[in-house]
PDB file of C-alpha atoms in Angstrom:
ATOM      1  CA  MET A   1     -40.897   5.464  -2.037  1.00 42.00           C
ATOM      2  CA  LYS A   2     -44.400   4.033  -1.468  1.00 41.00           C
ATOM      3  CA  LYS A   3     -42.944   0.523  -0.955  1.00 42.00           C
ATOM      4  CA  THR A   4     -40.666   1.828   1.779  1.00 38.00           C
ATOM      5  CA  PHE A   5     -43.626   3.563   3.450  1.00 40.00           C
ATOM      6  CA  PHE A   6     -45.610   0.284   3.672  1.00 40.00           C
ATOM      7  CA  LEU A   7     -42.613  -1.774   4.813  1.00 40.00           C
ATOM      8  CA  ILE A   8     -41.864   0.400   7.838  1.00 41.00           C
ATOM      9  CA  PRO A   9     -45.006  -0.622   9.877  1.00 40.00           C
ATOM     10  CA  LEU A  10     -44.451  -4.279   8.961  1.00 36.00           C
ATOM     11  CA  ILE A  11     -40.832  -4.192  10.120  1.00 38.00           C
ATOM     12  CA  CYS A  12     -41.870  -2.475  13.387  1.00 42.00           C
ATOM     13  CA  ALA A  13     -44.569  -5.092  14.001  1.00 40.00           C
ATOM     14  CA  LEU A  14     -42.112  -7.933  13.443  1.00 39.00           C
ATOM     15  CA  MET A  15     -39.601  -6.321  15.787  1.00 45.00           C
ATOM     16  CA  ALA A  16     -42.309  -5.850  18.432  1.00 41.00           C
ATOM     17  CA  CYS A  17     -43.359  -9.499  18.113  1.00 42.00           C
ATOM     18  CA  GLN A  18     -39.774 -10.672  18.435  1.00 44.00           C
ATOM     19  CA  SER A  19     -39.268  -8.381  21.442  1.00 44.00           C
ATOM     20  CA  HIS A  20     -42.523  -9.616  22.951  1.00 47.00           C
ATOM     21  CA  LYS A  21     -41.505 -13.244  22.391  1.00 49.00           C
ATOM     22  CA  ASP A  22     -38.382 -12.748  24.480  1.00 53.00           C
ATOM     23  CA  ASP A  23     -40.162 -10.712  27.114  1.00 71.00           C
ATOM     24  CA  TYR A  24     -40.232 -13.600  29.617  1.00 78.00           C
ATOM     25  CA  ASP A  25     -37.511 -15.486  31.453  1.00 83.00           C
ATOM     26  CA  ALA A  26     -38.963 -18.992  31.491  1.00 88.00           C
ATOM     27  CA  SER A  27     -42.027 -20.974  30.547  1.00 87.00           C
ATOM     28  CA  GLY A  28     -43.660 -24.177  31.614  1.00 90.00           C
ATOM     29  CA  ALA A  29     -46.913 -26.016  32.147  1.00 92.00           C
ATOM     30  CA  PHE A  30     -49.338 -25.911  35.037  1.00 93.00           C
ATOM     31  CA  GLU A  31     -49.727 -29.026  37.141  1.00 91.00           C
ATOM     32  CA  SER A  32     -51.283 -29.963  40.437  1.00 91.00           C
ATOM     33  CA  VAL A  33     -50.797 -32.364  43.300  1.00 88.00           C
ATOM     34  CA  GLU A  34     -52.787 -35.437  42.332  1.00 90.00           C
ATOM     35  CA  THR A  35     -54.270 -37.783  44.918  1.00 93.00           C
ATOM     36  CA  ILE A  36     -55.444 -41.307  44.145  1.00 95.00           C
ATOM     37  CA  VAL A  37     -58.315 -42.210  46.461  1.00 96.00           C
ATOM     38  CA  SER A  38     -58.458 -45.923  47.288  1.00 96.00           C
ATOM     39  CA  THR A  39     -60.872 -48.076  49.218  1.00 94.00           C
ATOM     40  CA  GLU A  40     -59.985 -49.356  52.679  1.00 93.00           C
ATOM     41  CA  ALA A  41     -62.700 -52.007  52.713  1.00 94.00           C
ATOM     42  CA  SER A  42     -63.380 -55.260  50.917  1.00 93.00           C
ATOM     43  CA  GLY A  43     -66.688 -55.940  49.209  1.00 94.00           C
ATOM     44  CA  THR A  44     -69.074 -54.688  46.545  1.00 95.00           C
ATOM     45  CA  ILE A  45     -69.416 -50.975  45.815  1.00 96.00           C
ATOM     46  CA  MET A  46     -73.082 -50.263  46.534  1.00 95.00           C
ATOM     47  CA  GLN A  47     -72.995 -46.533  45.815  1.00 95.00           C
ATOM     48  CA  PHE A  48     -70.391 -44.364  44.070  1.00 96.00           C
ATOM     49  CA  ASN A  49     -71.351 -40.765  43.251  1.00 95.00           C
ATOM     50  CA  VAL A  50     -68.194 -39.713  41.402  1.00 95.00           C
ATOM     51  CA  GLU A  51     -67.818 -38.608  37.795  1.00 95.00           C
ATOM     52  CA  GLU A  52     -64.827 -37.243  35.909  1.00 93.00           C
ATOM     53  CA  GLY A  53     -64.765 -33.445  35.926  1.00 89.00           C
ATOM     54  CA  MET A  54     -66.804 -33.273  39.131  1.00 92.00           C
ATOM     55  CA  THR A  55     -65.624 -30.875  41.831  1.00 91.00           C
ATOM     56  CA  LEU A  56     -65.613 -32.412  45.294  1.00 94.00           C
ATOM     57  CA  LYS A  57     -65.275 -30.870  48.734  1.00 93.00           C
ATOM     58  CA  PRO A  58     -63.101 -32.115  51.613  1.00 93.00           C
ATOM     59  CA  ASN A  59     -64.762 -34.844  53.724  1.00 94.00           C
ATOM     60  CA  GLN A  60     -67.576 -35.173  51.179  1.00 96.00           C
ATOM     61  CA  TYR A  61     -69.404 -38.514  51.285  1.00 96.00           C
ATOM     62  CA  VAL A  62     -69.369 -40.059  47.793  1.00 96.00           C
ATOM     63  CA  GLY A  63     -70.400 -43.679  48.336  1.00 96.00           C
ATOM     64  CA  TYR A  64     -69.928 -46.866  50.322  1.00 96.00           C
ATOM     65  CA  VAL A  65     -68.857 -50.500  50.108  1.00 96.00           C
ATOM     66  CA  ASP A  66     -71.261 -53.258  51.187  1.00 95.00           C
ATOM     67  CA  SER A  67     -71.138 -53.522  54.988  1.00 94.00           C
ATOM     68  CA  VAL A  68     -74.054 -55.850  55.817  1.00 94.00           C
ATOM     69  CA  GLN A  69     -71.899 -58.698  57.116  1.00 94.00           C
ATOM     70  CA  LEU A  70     -69.909 -56.366  59.346  1.00 95.00           C
ATOM     71  CA  PHE A  71     -73.117 -54.858  60.713  1.00 94.00           C
ATOM     72  CA  LEU A  72     -74.560 -58.290  61.502  1.00 96.00           C
ATOM     73  CA  ARG A  73     -71.334 -59.331  63.217  1.00 95.00           C
ATOM     74  CA  LYS A  74     -71.482 -56.197  65.328  1.00 95.00           C
ATOM     75  CA  GLN A  75     -75.071 -56.968  66.325  1.00 95.00           C
ATOM     76  CA  GLN A  76     -74.043 -60.517  67.253  1.00 96.00           C
ATOM     77  CA  LEU A  77     -71.265 -59.239  69.511  1.00 95.00           C
ATOM     78  CA  ARG A  78     -73.663 -56.856  71.205  1.00 95.00           C
ATOM     79  CA  ALA A  79     -76.036 -59.754  71.886  1.00 95.00           C
ATOM     80  CA  GLN A  80     -73.138 -61.723  73.399  1.00 94.00           C
ATOM     81  CA  ILE A  81     -72.315 -58.823  75.681  1.00 93.00           C
ATOM     82  CA  GLU A  82     -75.940 -58.518  76.800  1.00 93.00           C
ATOM     83  CA  ALA A  83     -76.050 -62.262  77.537  1.00 93.00           C
ATOM     84  CA  THR A  84     -72.822 -62.053  79.537  1.00 92.00           C
ATOM     85  CA  VAL A  85     -73.974 -58.993  81.454  1.00 90.00           C
ATOM     86  CA  SER A  86     -77.163 -60.818  82.438  1.00 89.00           C
ATOM     87  CA  GLN A  87     -75.023 -63.476  84.152  1.00 89.00           C
ATOM     88  CA  ILE A  88     -73.212 -60.978  86.380  1.00 87.00           C
ATOM     89  CA  PRO A  89     -74.570 -61.551  89.889  1.00 88.00           C
ATOM     90  CA  ASN A  90     -76.334 -58.804  91.776  1.00 89.00           C
ATOM     91  CA  ILE A  91     -74.239 -59.088  94.917  1.00 86.00           C
ATOM     92  CA  PRO A  92     -76.383 -56.983  97.293  1.00 89.00           C
ATOM     93  CA  ILE A  93     -79.518 -58.980  96.434  1.00 88.00           C
ATOM     94  CA  GLN A  94     -77.819 -62.366  96.621  1.00 86.00           C
ATOM     95  CA  VAL A  95     -76.375 -61.719 100.089  1.00 88.00           C
ATOM     96  CA  ALA A  96     -79.515 -59.980 101.363  1.00 89.00           C
ATOM     97  CA  SER A  97     -80.883 -63.232 102.812  1.00 89.00           C
ATOM     98  CA  LEU A  98     -77.690 -63.922 104.742  1.00 88.00           C
ATOM     99  CA  ARG A  99     -77.609 -60.367 106.041  1.00 89.00           C
ATOM    100  CA  SER A 100     -81.189 -60.794 107.295  1.00 91.00           C
ATOM    101  CA  GLN A 101     -80.120 -63.977 109.076  1.00 90.00           C
ATOM    102  CA  MET A 102     -77.187 -62.066 110.544  1.00 88.00           C
ATOM    103  CA  ASP A 103     -79.481 -59.365 111.899  1.00 92.00           C
ATOM    104  CA  LEU A 104     -81.675 -62.009 113.605  1.00 92.00           C
ATOM    105  CA  ALA A 105     -78.646 -63.851 114.954  1.00 89.00           C
ATOM    106  CA  LYS A 106     -77.202 -60.638 116.433  1.00 91.00           C
ATOM    107  CA  THR A 107     -80.538 -59.808 118.008  1.00 91.00           C
ATOM    108  CA  ASP A 108     -80.707 -63.300 119.518  1.00 89.00           C
ATOM    109  CA  GLN A 109     -77.087 -62.947 120.668  1.00 89.00           C
ATOM    110  CA  ALA A 110     -77.809 -59.654 122.454  1.00 92.00           C
ATOM    111  CA  ARG A 111     -80.905 -61.110 124.126  1.00 90.00           C
ATOM    112  CA  MET A 112     -78.966 -64.184 125.245  1.00 88.00           C
ATOM    113  CA  GLU A 113     -76.206 -62.018 126.749  1.00 89.00           C
ATOM    114  CA  LYS A 114     -78.807 -60.175 128.881  1.00 89.00           C
ATOM    115  CA  LEU A 115     -80.391 -63.425 130.022  1.00 88.00           C
ATOM    116  CA  PHE A 116     -76.968 -64.864 130.878  1.00 84.00           C
ATOM    117  CA  LYS A 117     -76.133 -61.824 132.981  1.00 88.00           C
ATOM    118  CA  ALA A 118     -79.457 -62.259 134.759  1.00 86.00           C
ATOM    119  CA  ASN A 119     -78.687 -65.954 135.336  1.00 85.00           C
ATOM    120  CA  ALA A 120     -81.681 -66.811 133.137  1.00 83.00           C
ATOM    121  CA  ALA A 121     -79.644 -68.551 130.436  1.00 83.00           C
ATOM    122  CA  THR A 122     -76.803 -71.042 130.504  1.00 87.00           C
ATOM    123  CA  GLN A 123     -73.282 -70.635 129.118  1.00 90.00           C
ATOM    124  CA  GLN A 124     -74.093 -73.198 126.451  1.00 91.00           C
ATOM    125  CA  GLN A 125     -77.001 -71.148 125.183  1.00 88.00           C
ATOM    126  CA  LEU A 126     -74.791 -68.028 124.984  1.00 87.00           C
ATOM    127  CA  ASP A 127     -72.052 -69.935 123.179  1.00 88.00           C
ATOM    128  CA  ASP A 128     -74.565 -71.241 120.660  1.00 89.00           C
ATOM    129  CA  ALA A 129     -75.775 -67.691 119.947  1.00 89.00           C
ATOM    130  CA  ASN A 130     -72.202 -66.463 119.492  1.00 90.00           C
ATOM    131  CA  ASN A 131     -71.320 -69.380 117.209  1.00 93.00           C
ATOM    132  CA  LYS A 132     -74.377 -68.757 115.066  1.00 91.00           C
ATOM    133  CA  VAL A 133     -73.306 -65.115 114.439  1.00 90.00           C
ATOM    134  CA  GLU A 134     -69.783 -66.234 113.572  1.00 92.00           C
ATOM    135  CA  VAL A 135     -70.997 -68.920 111.154  1.00 92.00           C
ATOM    136  CA  ILE A 136     -73.318 -66.532 109.301  1.00 89.00           C
ATOM    137  CA  ASN A 137     -70.555 -63.925 109.109  1.00 91.00           C
ATOM    138  CA  LYS A 138     -68.237 -66.493 107.466  1.00 91.00           C
ATOM    139  CA  GLN A 139     -71.003 -67.482 105.075  1.00 90.00           C
ATOM    140  CA  ILE A 140     -71.405 -63.833 104.020  1.00 89.00           C
ATOM    141  CA  ASP A 141     -67.654 -63.461 103.473  1.00 90.00           C
ATOM    142  CA  ALA A 142     -67.534 -66.648 101.406  1.00 91.00           C
ATOM    143  CA  GLU A 143     -70.539 -65.578  99.341  1.00 88.00           C
ATOM    144  CA  LEU A 144     -69.074 -62.127  98.697  1.00 89.00           C
ATOM    145  CA  SER A 145     -65.773 -63.664  97.624  1.00 89.00           C
ATOM    146  CA  SER A 146     -67.448 -66.136  95.277  1.00 88.00           C
ATOM    147  CA  LEU A 147     -69.765 -63.568  93.728  1.00 88.00           C
ATOM    148  CA  GLY A 148     -66.908 -61.100  93.362  1.00 88.00           C
ATOM    149  CA  LYS A 149     -64.776 -63.619  91.464  1.00 89.00           C
ATOM    150  CA  THR A 150     -67.713 -64.484  89.225  1.00 89.00           C
ATOM    151  CA  SER A 151     -68.275 -60.790  88.426  1.00 89.00           C
ATOM    152  CA  GLN A 152     -64.608 -60.252  87.625  1.00 90.00           C
ATOM    153  CA  THR A 153     -64.540 -63.280  85.321  1.00 90.00           C
ATOM    154  CA  LEU A 154     -67.633 -62.160  83.415  1.00 90.00           C
ATOM    155  CA  ASN A 155     -66.328 -58.583  83.123  1.00 89.00           C
ATOM    156  CA  ARG A 156     -63.090 -59.944  81.710  1.00 91.00           C
ATOM    157  CA  ASP A 157     -65.154 -61.901  79.161  1.00 91.00           C
ATOM    158  CA  ILE A 158     -66.925 -58.683  78.118  1.00 92.00           C
ATOM    159  CA  ALA A 159     -63.739 -56.667  77.523  1.00 92.00           C
ATOM    160  CA  PRO A 160     -62.555 -58.553  74.382  1.00 93.00           C
ATOM    161  CA  LEU A 161     -66.081 -58.430  72.952  1.00 94.00           C
ATOM    162  CA  GLU A 162     -66.084 -54.654  73.338  1.00 94.00           C
ATOM    163  CA  ARG A 163     -62.721 -54.448  71.581  1.00 95.00           C
ATOM    164  CA  GLN A 164     -64.098 -56.539  68.723  1.00 95.00           C
ATOM    165  CA  ILE A 165     -67.029 -54.143  68.438  1.00 95.00           C
ATOM    166  CA  ALA A 166     -64.620 -51.182  68.321  1.00 96.00           C
ATOM    167  CA  GLN A 167     -62.647 -52.948  65.599  1.00 95.00           C
ATOM    168  CA  ILE A 168     -65.760 -53.636  63.544  1.00 95.00           C
ATOM    169  CA  SER A 169     -66.932 -50.039  64.040  1.00 95.00           C
ATOM    170  CA  ASP A 170     -63.633 -48.911  62.552  1.00 95.00           C
ATOM    171  CA  GLN A 171     -64.091 -51.310  59.636  1.00 95.00           C
ATOM    172  CA  LEU A 172     -67.629 -50.011  59.108  1.00 95.00           C
ATOM    173  CA  SER A 173     -66.357 -46.424  58.992  1.00 95.00           C
ATOM    174  CA  LYS A 174     -63.863 -47.480  56.311  1.00 94.00           C
ATOM    175  CA  CYS A 175     -66.718 -48.829  54.201  1.00 96.00           C
ATOM    176  CA  LYS A 176     -67.721 -45.210  53.619  1.00 96.00           C
ATOM    177  CA  ILE A 177     -65.958 -43.531  50.700  1.00 96.00           C
ATOM    178  CA  ILE A 178     -65.016 -40.053  51.884  1.00 96.00           C
ATOM    179  CA  ASN A 179     -63.302 -37.577  49.577  1.00 96.00           C
ATOM    180  CA  PRO A 180     -60.134 -36.242  51.277  1.00 93.00           C
ATOM    181  CA  ILE A 181     -59.437 -32.912  49.538  1.00 90.00           C
ATOM    182  CA  HIS A 182     -61.067 -30.135  47.550  1.00 89.00           C
ATOM    183  CA  GLY A 183     -60.420 -30.651  43.884  1.00 90.00           C
ATOM    184  CA  THR A 184     -61.537 -31.894  40.503  1.00 91.00           C
ATOM    185  CA  VAL A 185     -61.909 -35.566  39.612  1.00 94.00           C
ATOM    186  CA  LEU A 186     -59.447 -36.333  36.823  1.00 92.00           C
ATOM    187  CA  THR A 187     -59.936 -40.076  36.349  1.00 94.00           C
ATOM    188  CA  LYS A 188     -62.501 -42.579  37.589  1.00 96.00           C
ATOM    189  CA  TYR A 189     -61.201 -46.125  37.995  1.00 95.00           C
ATOM    190  CA  SER A 190     -64.184 -48.000  39.479  1.00 94.00           C
ATOM    191  CA  GLU A 191     -67.935 -48.248  38.983  1.00 93.00           C
ATOM    192  CA  ASP A 192     -70.985 -49.218  41.026  1.00 91.00           C
ATOM    193  CA  HIS A 193     -71.345 -52.929  41.852  1.00 93.00           C
ATOM    194  CA  GLU A 194     -67.670 -53.707  41.293  1.00 95.00           C
ATOM    195  CA  VAL A 195     -66.022 -55.944  43.883  1.00 95.00           C
ATOM    196  CA  VAL A 196     -63.057 -54.182  45.444  1.00 94.00           C
ATOM    197  CA  SER A 197     -60.394 -54.999  47.988  1.00 94.00           C
ATOM    198  CA  PRO A 198     -58.374 -52.728  50.297  1.00 93.00           C
ATOM    199  CA  GLY A 199     -56.009 -50.542  48.283  1.00 93.00           C
ATOM    200  CA  LYS A 200     -58.060 -50.647  45.070  1.00 94.00           C
ATOM    201  CA  ALA A 201     -57.891 -47.237  43.350  1.00 96.00           C
ATOM    202  CA  LEU A 202     -61.311 -45.623  42.963  1.00 97.00           C
ATOM    203  CA  TYR A 203     -60.538 -42.246  41.392  1.00 97.00           C
ATOM    204  CA  LYS A 204     -57.858 -39.604  40.962  1.00 96.00           C
ATOM    205  CA  ILE A 205     -58.460 -36.062  42.180  1.00 95.00           C
ATOM    206  CA  ALA A 206     -56.311 -32.951  41.897  1.00 93.00           C
ATOM    207  CA  GLU A 207     -56.324 -29.732  43.876  1.00 88.00           C
ATOM    208  CA  THR A 208     -57.329 -26.957  41.459  1.00 85.00           C
ATOM    209  CA  ASP A 209     -57.755 -23.930  43.725  1.00 86.00           C
ATOM    210  CA  THR A 210     -53.977 -23.608  43.743  1.00 90.00           C
ATOM    211  CA  LEU A 211     -51.925 -24.721  40.754  1.00 93.00           C
ATOM    212  CA  ILE A 212     -48.196 -25.240  40.324  1.00 93.00           C
ATOM    213  CA  LEU A 213     -46.306 -23.924  37.320  1.00 94.00           C
ATOM    214  CA  ARG A 214     -43.265 -26.051  36.608  1.00 92.00           C
ATOM    215  CA  ALA A 215     -40.898 -23.841  34.629  1.00 91.00           C
ATOM    216  CA  TYR A 216     -37.260 -24.182  33.554  1.00 90.00           C
ATOM    217  CA  ILE A 217     -34.329 -21.771  33.653  1.00 88.00           C
ATOM    218  CA  THR A 218     -30.715 -21.986  32.539  1.00 85.00           C
ATOM    219  CA  GLY A 219     -27.776 -22.185  34.890  1.00 83.00           C
ATOM    220  CA  SER A 220     -26.928 -18.554  34.204  1.00 83.00           C
ATOM    221  CA  GLN A 221     -30.346 -17.543  35.587  1.00 86.00           C
ATOM    222  CA  LEU A 222     -29.931 -19.357  38.910  1.00 85.00           C
ATOM    223  CA  SER A 223     -28.429 -16.278  40.530  1.00 83.00           C
ATOM    224  CA  THR A 224     -31.628 -14.333  39.837  1.00 85.00           C
ATOM    225  CA  VAL A 225     -33.974 -16.641  41.740  1.00 89.00           C
ATOM    226  CA  LYS A 226     -34.484 -17.546  45.393  1.00 90.00           C
ATOM    227  CA  LEU A 227     -37.060 -19.417  47.450  1.00 90.00           C
ATOM    228  CA  GLY A 228     -40.055 -17.317  48.446  1.00 91.00           C
ATOM    229  CA  GLN A 229     -39.537 -14.959  45.526  1.00 91.00           C
ATOM    230  CA  THR A 230     -42.648 -13.381  43.996  1.00 92.00           C
ATOM    231  CA  VAL A 231     -42.847 -13.694  40.229  1.00 92.00           C
ATOM    232  CA  LYS A 232     -45.251 -12.577  37.531  1.00 93.00           C
ATOM    233  CA  ILE A 233     -46.980 -15.230  35.416  1.00 93.00           C
ATOM    234  CA  ARG A 234     -48.838 -14.687  32.178  1.00 92.00           C
ATOM    235  CA  VAL A 235     -50.942 -17.051  30.114  1.00 92.00           C
ATOM    236  CA  ASP A 236     -52.607 -16.668  26.751  1.00 88.00           C
ATOM    237  CA  LYS A 237     -56.040 -15.099  26.969  1.00 83.00           C
ATOM    238  CA  GLY A 238     -56.561 -14.769  23.252  1.00 74.00           C
ATOM    239  CA  GLU A 239     -54.605 -14.330  20.081  1.00 73.00           C
ATOM    240  CA  LYS A 240     -52.922 -11.125  21.269  1.00 76.00           C
ATOM    241  CA  ASP A 241     -54.015 -10.873  24.866  1.00 85.00           C
ATOM    242  CA  TYR A 242     -52.791 -12.281  28.193  1.00 89.00           C
ATOM    243  CA  ARG A 243     -53.959 -12.874  31.737  1.00 91.00           C
ATOM    244  CA  TYR A 244     -51.542 -12.069  34.551  1.00 92.00           C
ATOM    245  CA  TYR A 245     -51.054 -13.813  37.877  1.00 94.00           C
ATOM    246  CA  THR A 246     -48.728 -13.506  40.832  1.00 93.00           C
ATOM    247  CA  GLY A 247     -46.913 -16.631  41.979  1.00 93.00           C
ATOM    248  CA  THR A 248     -44.515 -17.664  44.710  1.00 93.00           C
ATOM    249  CA  LEU A 249     -41.407 -19.659  43.882  1.00 93.00           C
ATOM    250  CA  TYR A 250     -41.210 -22.397  46.519  1.00 92.00           C
ATOM    251  CA  TRP A 251     -38.926 -25.051  44.987  1.00 92.00           C
ATOM    252  CA  ILE A 252     -35.724 -24.970  42.951  1.00 90.00           C
ATOM    253  CA  SER A 253     -34.197 -28.178  41.652  1.00 89.00           C
ATOM    254  CA  ASP A 254     -30.668 -28.852  42.839  1.00 84.00           C
ATOM    255  CA  LYS A 255     -29.905 -30.918  39.742  1.00 84.00           C
ATOM    256  CA  ALA A 256     -29.714 -29.900  36.104  1.00 79.00           C
ATOM    257  CA  GLU A 257     -31.613 -31.817  33.438  1.00 80.00           C
ATOM    258  CA  PHE A 258     -31.867 -31.748  29.678  1.00 75.00           C
ATOM    259  CA  THR A 259     -34.255 -29.185  28.265  1.00 68.00           C
ATOM    260  CA  PRO A 260     -37.734 -30.688  27.770  1.00 69.00           C
ATOM    261  CA  LYS A 261     -38.731 -30.610  24.113  1.00 62.00           C
ATOM    262  CA  THR A 262     -41.924 -28.699  24.800  1.00 60.00           C
ATOM    263  CA  ILE A 263     -40.332 -26.077  27.055  1.00 58.00           C
ATOM    264  CA  GLN A 264     -38.619 -22.904  25.937  1.00 57.00           C
ATOM    265  CA  THR A 265     -36.153 -20.941  28.019  1.00 57.00           C
ATOM    266  CA  LYS A 266     -34.568 -17.556  27.658  1.00 55.00           C
ATOM    267  CA  ASP A 267     -31.426 -19.181  26.280  1.00 54.00           C
ATOM    268  CA  GLU A 268     -32.783 -21.714  23.805  1.00 53.00           C
ATOM    269  CA  ARG A 269     -29.303 -22.963  22.980  1.00 47.00           C
ATOM    270  CA  ALA A 270     -28.704 -24.279  26.512  1.00 52.00           C
ATOM    271  CA  ASP A 271     -28.705 -28.048  26.839  1.00 66.00           C
ATOM    272  CA  LEU A 272     -29.192 -28.194  30.624  1.00 82.00           C
ATOM    273  CA  VAL A 273     -31.827 -26.394  32.646  1.00 87.00           C
ATOM    274  CA  TYR A 274     -33.074 -26.283  36.233  1.00 89.00           C
ATOM    275  CA  ALA A 275     -36.697 -26.840  37.152  1.00 91.00           C
ATOM    276  CA  LEU A 276     -38.681 -24.374  39.266  1.00 92.00           C
ATOM    277  CA  LYS A 277     -42.042 -24.811  40.962  1.00 94.00           C
ATOM    278  CA  ILE A 278     -44.211 -21.729  41.332  1.00 94.00           C
ATOM    279  CA  LYS A 279     -47.466 -21.793  43.284  1.00 94.00           C
ATOM    280  CA  THR A 280     -50.299 -19.521  42.174  1.00 94.00           C
ATOM    281  CA  ILE A 281     -53.958 -19.072  43.078  1.00 92.00           C
ATOM    282  CA  ASN A 282     -56.353 -20.275  40.383  1.00 90.00           C
ATOM    283  CA  ASP A 283     -59.245 -17.967  39.524  1.00 88.00           C
ATOM    284  CA  GLY A 284     -60.921 -20.727  37.516  1.00 84.00           C
ATOM    285  CA  PHE A 285     -59.291 -19.841  34.217  1.00 88.00           C
ATOM    286  CA  LEU A 286     -56.105 -21.854  34.699  1.00 90.00           C
ATOM    287  CA  LYS A 287     -56.186 -25.514  33.715  1.00 87.00           C
ATOM    288  CA  ILE A 288     -53.795 -28.388  34.313  1.00 87.00           C
ATOM    289  CA  GLY A 289     -51.481 -28.694  31.297  1.00 88.00           C
ATOM    290  CA  MET A 290     -51.905 -25.051  30.244  1.00 91.00           C
ATOM    291  CA  TYR A 291     -48.674 -23.198  29.399  1.00 91.00           C
ATOM    292  CA  GLY A 292     -47.532 -20.156  31.317  1.00 92.00           C
ATOM    293  CA  GLU A 293     -44.666 -17.702  30.998  1.00 92.00           C
ATOM    294  CA  VAL A 294     -42.667 -16.382  33.939  1.00 92.00           C
ATOM    295  CA  LYS A 295     -41.113 -13.015  34.589  1.00 89.00           C
ATOM    296  CA  LEU A 296     -38.583 -13.687  37.343  1.00 83.00           C
ATOM    297  CA  ASP A 297     -38.293 -10.124  38.550  1.00 69.00           C
ATOM    298  CA  GLY A 298     -42.012 -10.126  39.261  1.00 46.00           C
ATOM    299  CA  GLN A 299     -42.596  -7.053  37.113  1.00 42.00           C
ATOM    300  CA  GLU A 300     -45.397  -6.953  34.581  1.00 42.00           C
ATOM    301  CA  SER A 301     -44.243  -6.333  31.019  1.00 39.00           C
ATOM    302  CA  THR A 302     -44.993  -2.930  29.561  1.00 36.00           C
ATOM    303  CA  LYS A 303     -45.189  -4.491  26.069  1.00 38.00           C
ATOM    304  CA  ALA A 304     -47.956  -6.960  26.927  1.00 36.00           C
ATOM    305  CA  THR A 305     -51.466  -5.982  26.046  1.00 33.00           C
ATOM    306  CA  GLY A 306     -53.421  -8.131  28.513  1.00 36.00           C
ATOM    307  CA  LYS A 307     -54.976  -7.219  31.847  1.00 36.00           C
TER     308      LYS A 307
END
């Protein structure tokens, strides 16, 4: 009778554990979108402030590739532009002398017209005054045309230099190593003073504020899921405790696959399963690779002991 009394709690505990084991619909591992950050420049890494496990912010400056040669080339182009600009003629100043001659010629022309009307000057003298005004006027037109063409030619010479400067400025900006997203550095591929070329991987970073639980269900469970569905996720907090999260199902595979060896489903005898992706906010406890269990109806288990 005493043996039966002690066996009853043990049998109840085993039944509770078995019931608790099957209290979820699917399980899987947490993953994240990983981004490999590469260099866009060619040269020696002069500074690289990245270490594995480091958390980086979006648009955070983490280092740069040697850019001295590009900077010197940019300075050279600027000097060429300044030299070209200095050759552009100052048209008003260069025709000022001719305009002064024109003013004197017109004054002389007006005086000669008055003298001719008063019979104090001959027709020849008046014609000479008129011719002088006409000649100077043609000289001004010719000078303006010549100076204008010279200015246009020099301005056309400046335009490609400015484009080269813009191109080098873009190359200089690419010498800076700027982190693109908020996340944790998973792997570091390069070190200070290494020579790199465009496309060389520098480090791998993953978004950790939001994690993705990739879980698997059987074909018979497909009718219970839909995109946008809210589900309940639990992960081990201790030996007999759990942490609970709310996730959103945003992707359902349209193809079946063989059950992964490390993944359990509600029907463990099924050979083919469908993958799900569930997005959940990370409070800092969740880690990439950690296992999680999914309750597809989104309801928290009454048998679980966690909070």
